[in-house]
Amino acid sequence: MIKTLLFDLDDTLLPLNVDFFLQHYFRSLTARFAELVPPKQLIAQIMRATEAMIRNNDRTKTNQQVFTEDFFRDFPRPAEEIMPLFDEFYANEFPKLREYAGNNPAARMALEAAVAKGYDLVVATNPVFPRQAIMERLRWAQVDDFSFQLITAYEEMHFCKPNPAYYYEILELLQLKPEECLMIGNDVEEDLAARTLGIKTFLVEDFLLNPKGIAYETDYRGRLVDLVGFIRQELPTLNR
């Protein structure tokens, strides 16, 4: 029986044209570091380090550790000088990017419906960002006040989507079985990867993402507003 609902964040709970958003994200980030490193070099090293996180299979290293090791492998400045600047950026500049994100009231409705029926909630976003950036995006979606059992940030997680190990780590951390979870997301490759472990999936189609044209199967599908109805009408109330 399903006990826990795993929610993707970007383009699931939070309407966010990722490519458009990243343009402004990198513009803001490179402006902050302009005196230290050329913009093209900074972006290239961030992208390379992000790819290193996505490829990583070493469970002894968090995503943050993988990112930092790769990013500073040939960076002209030491980590102890640069990392506080990243923290400052996420505290002061990242919140200004709110104007490039949308809002869907159905996100809050879905979470409220889940809580009302006794389900635990997880923010199962791809953990390539620090917790501070994830919490900010949850504020943009107006769902940051919910009690989540887990928020998958890069400080704690050791794997990324679509690696099945990412979902296995969630199961381990929360001591759950695959059949006790439902993964809800819009990305065919990243979110439906949960099915490889036997986790049921609900594909959110408002901003369905399938750039590789992957053939796929999902247990349930629909718009975010349909998810609200699904939770209210199809999922049983849990006695806890």
PDB file of C-alpha atoms in Angstrom:
ATOM      1  CA  MET A   1       0.000   0.000   0.000  1.00  0.00           C
ATOM      2  CA  ILE A   2       1.226   3.490  -0.868  1.00  0.00           C
ATOM      3  CA  LYS A   3       2.201   5.522   2.194  1.00  0.00           C
ATOM      4  CA  THR A   4       4.525   8.194   0.826  1.00  0.00           C
ATOM      5  CA  LEU A   5       4.205  10.544  -2.138  1.00  0.00           C
ATOM      6  CA  LEU A   6       7.444  11.663  -3.803  1.00  0.00           C
ATOM      7  CA  PHE A   7       7.087  14.994  -5.606  1.00  0.00           C
ATOM      8  CA  ASP A   8       9.447  16.340  -8.222  1.00  0.00           C
ATOM      9  CA  LEU A   9       9.867  20.110  -7.953  1.00  0.00           C
ATOM     10  CA  ASP A  10      10.729  21.905 -11.198  1.00  0.00           C
ATOM     11  CA  ASP A  11       7.836  21.837 -13.694  1.00  0.00           C
ATOM     12  CA  THR A  12       5.863  19.614 -11.323  1.00  0.00           C
ATOM     13  CA  LEU A  13       5.164  21.581  -8.144  1.00  0.00           C
ATOM     14  CA  LEU A  14       6.776  24.692  -9.603  1.00  0.00           C
ATOM     15  CA  PRO A  15       6.114  25.852 -13.186  1.00  0.00           C
ATOM     16  CA  LEU A  16       9.579  26.649 -14.463  1.00  0.00           C
ATOM     17  CA  ASN A  17      10.791  26.789 -18.022  1.00  0.00           C
ATOM     18  CA  VAL A  18      14.141  25.256 -17.114  1.00  0.00           C
ATOM     19  CA  ASP A  19      16.106  26.427 -20.173  1.00  0.00           C
ATOM     20  CA  PHE A  20      14.771  29.983 -19.847  1.00  0.00           C
ATOM     21  CA  PHE A  21      15.351  29.985 -16.093  1.00  0.00           C
ATOM     22  CA  LEU A  22      18.926  28.723 -16.430  1.00  0.00           C
ATOM     23  CA  GLN A  23      19.759  31.568 -18.816  1.00  0.00           C
ATOM     24  CA  HIS A  24      18.900  34.086 -16.113  1.00  0.00           C
ATOM     25  CA  TYR A  25      20.428  31.950 -13.379  1.00  0.00           C
ATOM     26  CA  PHE A  26      23.794  31.843 -15.120  1.00  0.00           C
ATOM     27  CA  ARG A  27      23.596  35.530 -16.024  1.00  0.00           C
ATOM     28  CA  SER A  28      23.120  36.410 -12.362  1.00  0.00           C
ATOM     29  CA  LEU A  29      25.747  33.931 -11.154  1.00  0.00           C
ATOM     30  CA  THR A  30      28.441  34.969 -13.616  1.00  0.00           C
ATOM     31  CA  ALA A  31      27.871  38.632 -12.757  1.00  0.00           C
ATOM     32  CA  ARG A  32      28.627  37.824  -9.118  1.00  0.00           C
ATOM     33  CA  PHE A  33      31.904  36.094 -10.048  1.00  0.00           C
ATOM     34  CA  ALA A  34      32.894  38.359 -12.940  1.00  0.00           C
ATOM     35  CA  GLU A  35      35.955  39.759 -11.169  1.00  0.00           C
ATOM     36  CA  LEU A  36      37.280  36.292 -10.341  1.00  0.00           C
ATOM     37  CA  VAL A  37      36.670  34.151 -13.409  1.00  0.00           C
ATOM     38  CA  PRO A  38      35.462  34.686 -17.005  1.00  0.00           C
ATOM     39  CA  PRO A  39      31.732  33.843 -17.417  1.00  0.00           C
ATOM     40  CA  LYS A  40      32.292  31.153 -20.039  1.00  0.00           C
ATOM     41  CA  GLN A  41      34.831  29.379 -17.849  1.00  0.00           C
ATOM     42  CA  LEU A  42      32.559  29.520 -14.814  1.00  0.00           C
ATOM     43  CA  ILE A  43      29.581  28.094 -16.709  1.00  0.00           C
ATOM     44  CA  ALA A  44      31.713  25.381 -18.311  1.00  0.00           C
ATOM     45  CA  GLN A  45      33.085  24.244 -14.958  1.00  0.00           C
ATOM     46  CA  ILE A  46      29.657  24.283 -13.307  1.00  0.00           C
ATOM     47  CA  MET A  47      28.219  22.180 -16.125  1.00  0.00           C
ATOM     48  CA  ARG A  48      31.158  19.771 -15.996  1.00  0.00           C
ATOM     49  CA  ALA A  49      30.875  19.379 -12.216  1.00  0.00           C
ATOM     50  CA  THR A  50      27.107  18.894 -12.512  1.00  0.00           C
ATOM     51  CA  GLU A  51      27.667  16.117 -15.044  1.00  0.00           C
ATOM     52  CA  ALA A  52      30.112  14.541 -12.608  1.00  0.00           C
ATOM     53  CA  MET A  53      27.369  14.448  -9.978  1.00  0.00           C
ATOM     54  CA  ILE A  54      24.895  12.888 -12.399  1.00  0.00           C
ATOM     55  CA  ARG A  55      27.410  10.191 -13.434  1.00  0.00           C
ATOM     56  CA  ASN A  56      28.600   9.456  -9.915  1.00  0.00           C
ATOM     57  CA  ASN A  57      28.134   5.966  -8.473  1.00  0.00           C
ATOM     58  CA  ASP A  58      30.391   6.341  -5.437  1.00  0.00           C
ATOM     59  CA  ARG A  59      28.115   6.129  -2.407  1.00  0.00           C
ATOM     60  CA  THR A  60      30.929   7.307  -0.112  1.00  0.00           C
ATOM     61  CA  LYS A  61      30.716  10.828  -1.560  1.00  0.00           C
ATOM     62  CA  THR A  62      27.797  13.225  -1.382  1.00  0.00           C
ATOM     63  CA  ASN A  63      26.816  15.100  -4.511  1.00  0.00           C
ATOM     64  CA  GLN A  64      28.265  18.216  -2.920  1.00  0.00           C
ATOM     65  CA  GLN A  65      31.625  16.509  -2.465  1.00  0.00           C
ATOM     66  CA  VAL A  66      31.607  15.259  -6.054  1.00  0.00           C
ATOM     67  CA  PHE A  67      30.715  18.713  -7.351  1.00  0.00           C
ATOM     68  CA  THR A  68      33.358  20.479  -5.271  1.00  0.00           C
ATOM     69  CA  GLU A  69      36.138  18.063  -6.185  1.00  0.00           C
ATOM     70  CA  ASP A  70      35.416  18.336  -9.893  1.00  0.00           C
ATOM     71  CA  PHE A  71      34.735  22.084  -9.924  1.00  0.00           C
ATOM     72  CA  PHE A  72      37.966  22.993  -8.133  1.00  0.00           C
ATOM     73  CA  ARG A  73      40.111  20.466  -9.969  1.00  0.00           C
ATOM     74  CA  ASP A  74      41.581  23.239 -12.120  1.00  0.00           C
ATOM     75  CA  PHE A  75      39.844  26.343 -10.805  1.00  0.00           C
ATOM     76  CA  PRO A  76      42.141  29.373 -10.376  1.00  0.00           C
ATOM     77  CA  ARG A  77      40.912  30.125  -6.852  1.00  0.00           C
ATOM     78  CA  PRO A  78      40.755  27.878  -3.748  1.00  0.00           C
ATOM     79  CA  ALA A  79      37.492  26.379  -2.508  1.00  0.00           C
ATOM     80  CA  GLU A  80      37.666  28.146   0.850  1.00  0.00           C
ATOM     81  CA  GLU A  81      37.588  31.477  -0.982  1.00  0.00           C
ATOM     82  CA  ILE A  82      34.884  30.630  -3.511  1.00  0.00           C
ATOM     83  CA  MET A  83      32.336  28.509  -1.627  1.00  0.00           C
ATOM     84  CA  PRO A  84      31.294  31.355   0.724  1.00  0.00           C
ATOM     85  CA  LEU A  85      30.560  33.407  -2.387  1.00  0.00           C
ATOM     86  CA  PHE A  86      28.234  30.682  -3.659  1.00  0.00           C
ATOM     87  CA  ASP A  87      26.477  30.714  -0.282  1.00  0.00           C
ATOM     88  CA  GLU A  88      26.148  34.487  -0.497  1.00  0.00           C
ATOM     89  CA  PHE A  89      24.754  34.218  -4.028  1.00  0.00           C
ATOM     90  CA  TYR A  90      22.063  31.742  -3.005  1.00  0.00           C
ATOM     91  CA  ALA A  91      21.132  33.854   0.018  1.00  0.00           C
ATOM     92  CA  ASN A  92      20.956  37.235  -1.711  1.00  0.00           C
ATOM     93  CA  GLU A  93      20.769  36.913  -5.502  1.00  0.00           C
ATOM     94  CA  PHE A  94      19.016  33.613  -6.176  1.00  0.00           C
ATOM     95  CA  PRO A  95      15.707  34.792  -4.590  1.00  0.00           C
ATOM     96  CA  LYS A  96      15.545  37.582  -7.184  1.00  0.00           C
ATOM     97  CA  LEU A  97      15.066  34.941  -9.891  1.00  0.00           C
ATOM     98  CA  ARG A  98      11.532  34.393  -8.600  1.00  0.00           C
ATOM     99  CA  GLU A  99      10.179  36.515 -11.447  1.00  0.00           C
ATOM    100  CA  TYR A 100      11.216  33.824 -13.943  1.00  0.00           C
ATOM    101  CA  ALA A 101       9.144  31.097 -12.267  1.00  0.00           C
ATOM    102  CA  GLY A 102       5.398  30.568 -12.314  1.00  0.00           C
ATOM    103  CA  ASN A 103       2.893  29.296  -9.790  1.00  0.00           C
ATOM    104  CA  ASN A 104       0.211  26.632  -9.964  1.00  0.00           C
ATOM    105  CA  PRO A 105      -2.358  26.572  -7.128  1.00  0.00           C
ATOM    106  CA  ALA A 106      -2.896  22.875  -7.835  1.00  0.00           C
ATOM    107  CA  ALA A 107       0.533  22.162  -6.318  1.00  0.00           C
ATOM    108  CA  ARG A 108      -0.595  23.250  -2.874  1.00  0.00           C
ATOM    109  CA  MET A 109      -3.970  21.574  -3.362  1.00  0.00           C
ATOM    110  CA  ALA A 110      -2.264  18.257  -4.126  1.00  0.00           C
ATOM    111  CA  LEU A 111      -0.096  18.432  -1.019  1.00  0.00           C
ATOM    112  CA  GLU A 112      -3.037  19.445   1.151  1.00  0.00           C
ATOM    113  CA  ALA A 113      -5.086  16.552  -0.205  1.00  0.00           C
ATOM    114  CA  ALA A 114      -2.239  14.132   0.510  1.00  0.00           C
ATOM    115  CA  VAL A 115      -1.777  15.367   4.078  1.00  0.00           C
ATOM    116  CA  ALA A 116      -5.520  15.228   4.713  1.00  0.00           C
ATOM    117  CA  LYS A 117      -5.520  11.547   3.773  1.00  0.00           C
ATOM    118  CA  GLY A 118      -2.513  10.698   5.934  1.00  0.00           C
ATOM    119  CA  TYR A 119       0.304  10.445   3.368  1.00  0.00           C
ATOM    120  CA  ASP A 120       3.909  11.386   4.047  1.00  0.00           C
ATOM    121  CA  LEU A 121       5.528  13.833   1.626  1.00  0.00           C
ATOM    122  CA  VAL A 122       8.976  13.877   0.024  1.00  0.00           C
ATOM    123  CA  VAL A 123      10.490  16.531  -2.238  1.00  0.00           C
ATOM    124  CA  ALA A 124      12.234  14.261  -4.739  1.00  0.00           C
ATOM    125  CA  THR A 125      13.951  16.925  -6.802  1.00  0.00           C
ATOM    126  CA  ASN A 126      17.169  16.114  -8.622  1.00  0.00           C
ATOM    127  CA  PRO A 127      19.778  16.897  -5.929  1.00  0.00           C
ATOM    128  CA  VAL A 128      22.146  19.025  -7.984  1.00  0.00           C
ATOM    129  CA  PHE A 129      21.399  22.207  -5.998  1.00  0.00           C
ATOM    130  CA  PRO A 130      22.142  23.140  -2.378  1.00  0.00           C
ATOM    131  CA  ARG A 131      19.291  22.966   0.119  1.00  0.00           C
ATOM    132  CA  GLN A 132      19.070  26.748   0.261  1.00  0.00           C
ATOM    133  CA  ALA A 133      18.195  26.936  -3.453  1.00  0.00           C
ATOM    134  CA  ILE A 134      15.639  24.155  -3.135  1.00  0.00           C
ATOM    135  CA  MET A 135      13.935  25.791  -0.161  1.00  0.00           C
ATOM    136  CA  GLU A 136      13.760  29.034  -2.105  1.00  0.00           C
ATOM    137  CA  ARG A 137      12.026  27.305  -5.018  1.00  0.00           C
ATOM    138  CA  LEU A 138       9.588  25.677  -2.600  1.00  0.00           C
ATOM    139  CA  ARG A 139       8.765  29.190  -1.377  1.00  0.00           C
ATOM    140  CA  TRP A 140       8.134  30.251  -4.962  1.00  0.00           C
ATOM    141  CA  ALA A 141       5.720  27.327  -5.305  1.00  0.00           C
ATOM    142  CA  GLN A 142       4.104  28.408  -1.989  1.00  0.00           C
ATOM    143  CA  VAL A 143       4.549  24.956  -0.456  1.00  0.00           C
ATOM    144  CA  ASP A 144       7.539  25.522   1.819  1.00  0.00           C
ATOM    145  CA  ASP A 145       5.416  25.273   4.982  1.00  0.00           C
ATOM    146  CA  PHE A 146       4.617  21.561   4.602  1.00  0.00           C
ATOM    147  CA  SER A 147       6.336  18.985   6.795  1.00  0.00           C
ATOM    148  CA  PHE A 148       8.382  16.963   4.322  1.00  0.00           C
ATOM    149  CA  GLN A 149       9.928  13.707   5.475  1.00  0.00           C
ATOM    150  CA  LEU A 150      12.864  14.334   3.157  1.00  0.00           C
ATOM    151  CA  ILE A 151      14.087  16.996   0.744  1.00  0.00           C
ATOM    152  CA  THR A 152      16.736  15.576  -1.574  1.00  0.00           C
ATOM    153  CA  ALA A 153      19.472  18.227  -1.615  1.00  0.00           C
ATOM    154  CA  TYR A 154      23.042  17.846  -2.797  1.00  0.00           C
ATOM    155  CA  GLU A 155      24.482  18.165   0.704  1.00  0.00           C
ATOM    156  CA  GLU A 156      23.072  14.778   1.805  1.00  0.00           C
ATOM    157  CA  MET A 157      22.317  12.728  -1.304  1.00  0.00           C
ATOM    158  CA  HIS A 158      24.897  10.545  -3.062  1.00  0.00           C
ATOM    159  CA  PHE A 159      23.211  10.008  -6.435  1.00  0.00           C
ATOM    160  CA  CYS A 160      21.135  11.888  -9.001  1.00  0.00           C
ATOM    161  CA  LYS A 161      18.224  11.134 -11.289  1.00  0.00           C
ATOM    162  CA  PRO A 162      17.863   9.094 -13.443  1.00  0.00           C
ATOM    163  CA  ASN A 163      20.201   6.737 -11.572  1.00  0.00           C
ATOM    164  CA  PRO A 164      17.988   4.129  -9.840  1.00  0.00           C
ATOM    165  CA  ALA A 165      20.387   4.393  -6.892  1.00  0.00           C
ATOM    166  CA  TYR A 166      18.863   7.819  -6.207  1.00  0.00           C
ATOM    167  CA  TYR A 167      15.480   6.230  -5.553  1.00  0.00           C
ATOM    168  CA  TYR A 168      17.019   3.355  -3.639  1.00  0.00           C
ATOM    169  CA  GLU A 169      18.707   5.860  -1.331  1.00  0.00           C
ATOM    170  CA  ILE A 170      15.338   7.490  -0.612  1.00  0.00           C
ATOM    171  CA  LEU A 171      13.900   4.086   0.271  1.00  0.00           C
ATOM    172  CA  GLU A 172      16.872   3.401   2.537  1.00  0.00           C
ATOM    173  CA  LEU A 173      16.709   6.752   4.304  1.00  0.00           C
ATOM    174  CA  LEU A 174      12.974   6.466   5.007  1.00  0.00           C
ATOM    175  CA  GLN A 175      12.934   2.689   5.502  1.00  0.00           C
ATOM    176  CA  LEU A 176      10.296   2.229   2.835  1.00  0.00           C
ATOM    177  CA  LYS A 177       9.495  -0.500   0.340  1.00  0.00           C
ATOM    178  CA  PRO A 178       8.990   0.397  -3.345  1.00  0.00           C
ATOM    179  CA  GLU A 179       5.305  -0.497  -3.181  1.00  0.00           C
ATOM    180  CA  GLU A 180       4.858   2.052  -0.388  1.00  0.00           C
ATOM    181  CA  CYS A 181       5.781   4.986  -2.652  1.00  0.00           C
ATOM    182  CA  LEU A 182       4.325   6.915  -5.568  1.00  0.00           C
ATOM    183  CA  MET A 183       6.720   9.078  -7.607  1.00  0.00           C
ATOM    184  CA  ILE A 184       5.090  12.162  -9.136  1.00  0.00           C
ATOM    185  CA  GLY A 185       6.980  14.085 -11.802  1.00  0.00           C
ATOM    186  CA  ASN A 186       7.039  15.455 -15.338  1.00  0.00           C
ATOM    187  CA  ASP A 187      10.339  14.100 -16.676  1.00  0.00           C
ATOM    188  CA  VAL A 188      10.044  10.818 -18.548  1.00  0.00           C
ATOM    189  CA  GLU A 189      13.694   9.854 -18.138  1.00  0.00           C
ATOM    190  CA  GLU A 190      14.369  11.141 -14.633  1.00  0.00           C
ATOM    191  CA  ASP A 191      11.087  10.571 -12.806  1.00  0.00           C
ATOM    192  CA  LEU A 192       9.883   7.374 -14.439  1.00  0.00           C
ATOM    193  CA  ALA A 193      13.252   5.803 -13.589  1.00  0.00           C
ATOM    194  CA  ALA A 194      11.611   5.064 -10.225  1.00  0.00           C
ATOM    195  CA  ARG A 195       9.725   2.259 -11.968  1.00  0.00           C
ATOM    196  CA  THR A 196      12.936   0.217 -12.240  1.00  0.00           C
ATOM    197  CA  LEU A 197      12.682  -0.349  -8.482  1.00  0.00           C
ATOM    198  CA  GLY A 198       8.976  -1.139  -8.542  1.00  0.00           C
ATOM    199  CA  ILE A 199       7.831   2.332  -7.453  1.00  0.00           C
ATOM    200  CA  LYS A 200       4.550   3.384  -9.056  1.00  0.00           C
ATOM    201  CA  THR A 201       4.566   6.662 -10.985  1.00  0.00           C
ATOM    202  CA  PHE A 202       2.210   9.510 -11.849  1.00  0.00           C
ATOM    203  CA  LEU A 203       3.411  11.430 -14.915  1.00  0.00           C
ATOM    204  CA  VAL A 204       2.449  15.108 -14.687  1.00  0.00           C
ATOM    205  CA  GLU A 205       1.748  16.349 -18.190  1.00  0.00           C
ATOM    206  CA  ASP A 206       1.487  20.136 -17.756  1.00  0.00           C
ATOM    207  CA  PHE A 207       5.165  20.474 -18.709  1.00  0.00           C
ATOM    208  CA  LEU A 208       5.954  16.922 -19.802  1.00  0.00           C
ATOM    209  CA  LEU A 209       9.635  16.549 -20.600  1.00  0.00           C
ATOM    210  CA  ASN A 210      10.910  13.857 -22.955  1.00  0.00           C
ATOM    211  CA  PRO A 211      13.615  15.418 -25.157  1.00  0.00           C
ATOM    212  CA  LYS A 212      15.103  12.044 -26.101  1.00  0.00           C
ATOM    213  CA  GLY A 213      11.765  10.679 -27.270  1.00  0.00           C
ATOM    214  CA  ILE A 214      12.017   7.730 -24.900  1.00  0.00           C
ATOM    215  CA  ALA A 215       9.290   5.102 -25.121  1.00  0.00           C
ATOM    216  CA  TYR A 216       7.764   4.873 -21.662  1.00  0.00           C
ATOM    217  CA  GLU A 217       5.092   3.433 -19.434  1.00  0.00           C
ATOM    218  CA  THR A 218       3.573   5.008 -16.349  1.00  0.00           C
ATOM    219  CA  ASP A 219       0.984   3.815 -13.879  1.00  0.00           C
ATOM    220  CA  TYR A 220      -0.965   7.068 -13.872  1.00  0.00           C
ATOM    221  CA  ARG A 221      -0.864  10.312 -15.825  1.00  0.00           C
ATOM    222  CA  GLY A 222      -2.594  13.661 -16.136  1.00  0.00           C
ATOM    223  CA  ARG A 223      -2.262  17.342 -15.411  1.00  0.00           C
ATOM    224  CA  LEU A 224      -1.436  18.582 -11.935  1.00  0.00           C
ATOM    225  CA  VAL A 225      -5.072  19.393 -11.317  1.00  0.00           C
ATOM    226  CA  ASP A 226      -5.889  15.779 -12.250  1.00  0.00           C
ATOM    227  CA  LEU A 227      -3.410  14.654  -9.602  1.00  0.00           C
ATOM    228  CA  VAL A 228      -5.457  16.546  -7.014  1.00  0.00           C
ATOM    229  CA  GLY A 229      -8.539  14.589  -8.032  1.00  0.00           C
ATOM    230  CA  PHE A 230      -6.562  11.350  -8.105  1.00  0.00           C
ATOM    231  CA  ILE A 231      -5.366  11.843  -4.537  1.00  0.00           C
ATOM    232  CA  ARG A 232      -8.801  12.834  -3.289  1.00  0.00           C
ATOM    233  CA  GLN A 233     -10.772  10.155  -5.080  1.00  0.00           C
ATOM    234  CA  GLU A 234      -8.467   7.234  -5.862  1.00  0.00           C
ATOM    235  CA  LEU A 235      -6.002   7.005  -2.989  1.00  0.00           C
ATOM    236  CA  PRO A 236      -7.376   5.482   0.218  1.00  0.00           C
ATOM    237  CA  THR A 237      -7.320   7.382   3.495  1.00  0.00           C
ATOM    238  CA  LEU A 238      -4.593   5.997   5.748  1.00  0.00           C
ATOM    239  CA  ASN A 239      -5.313   5.121   9.346  1.00  0.00           C
ATOM    240  CA  ARG A 240      -2.294   6.406  11.258  1.00  0.00           C
TER     241      ARG A 240
END
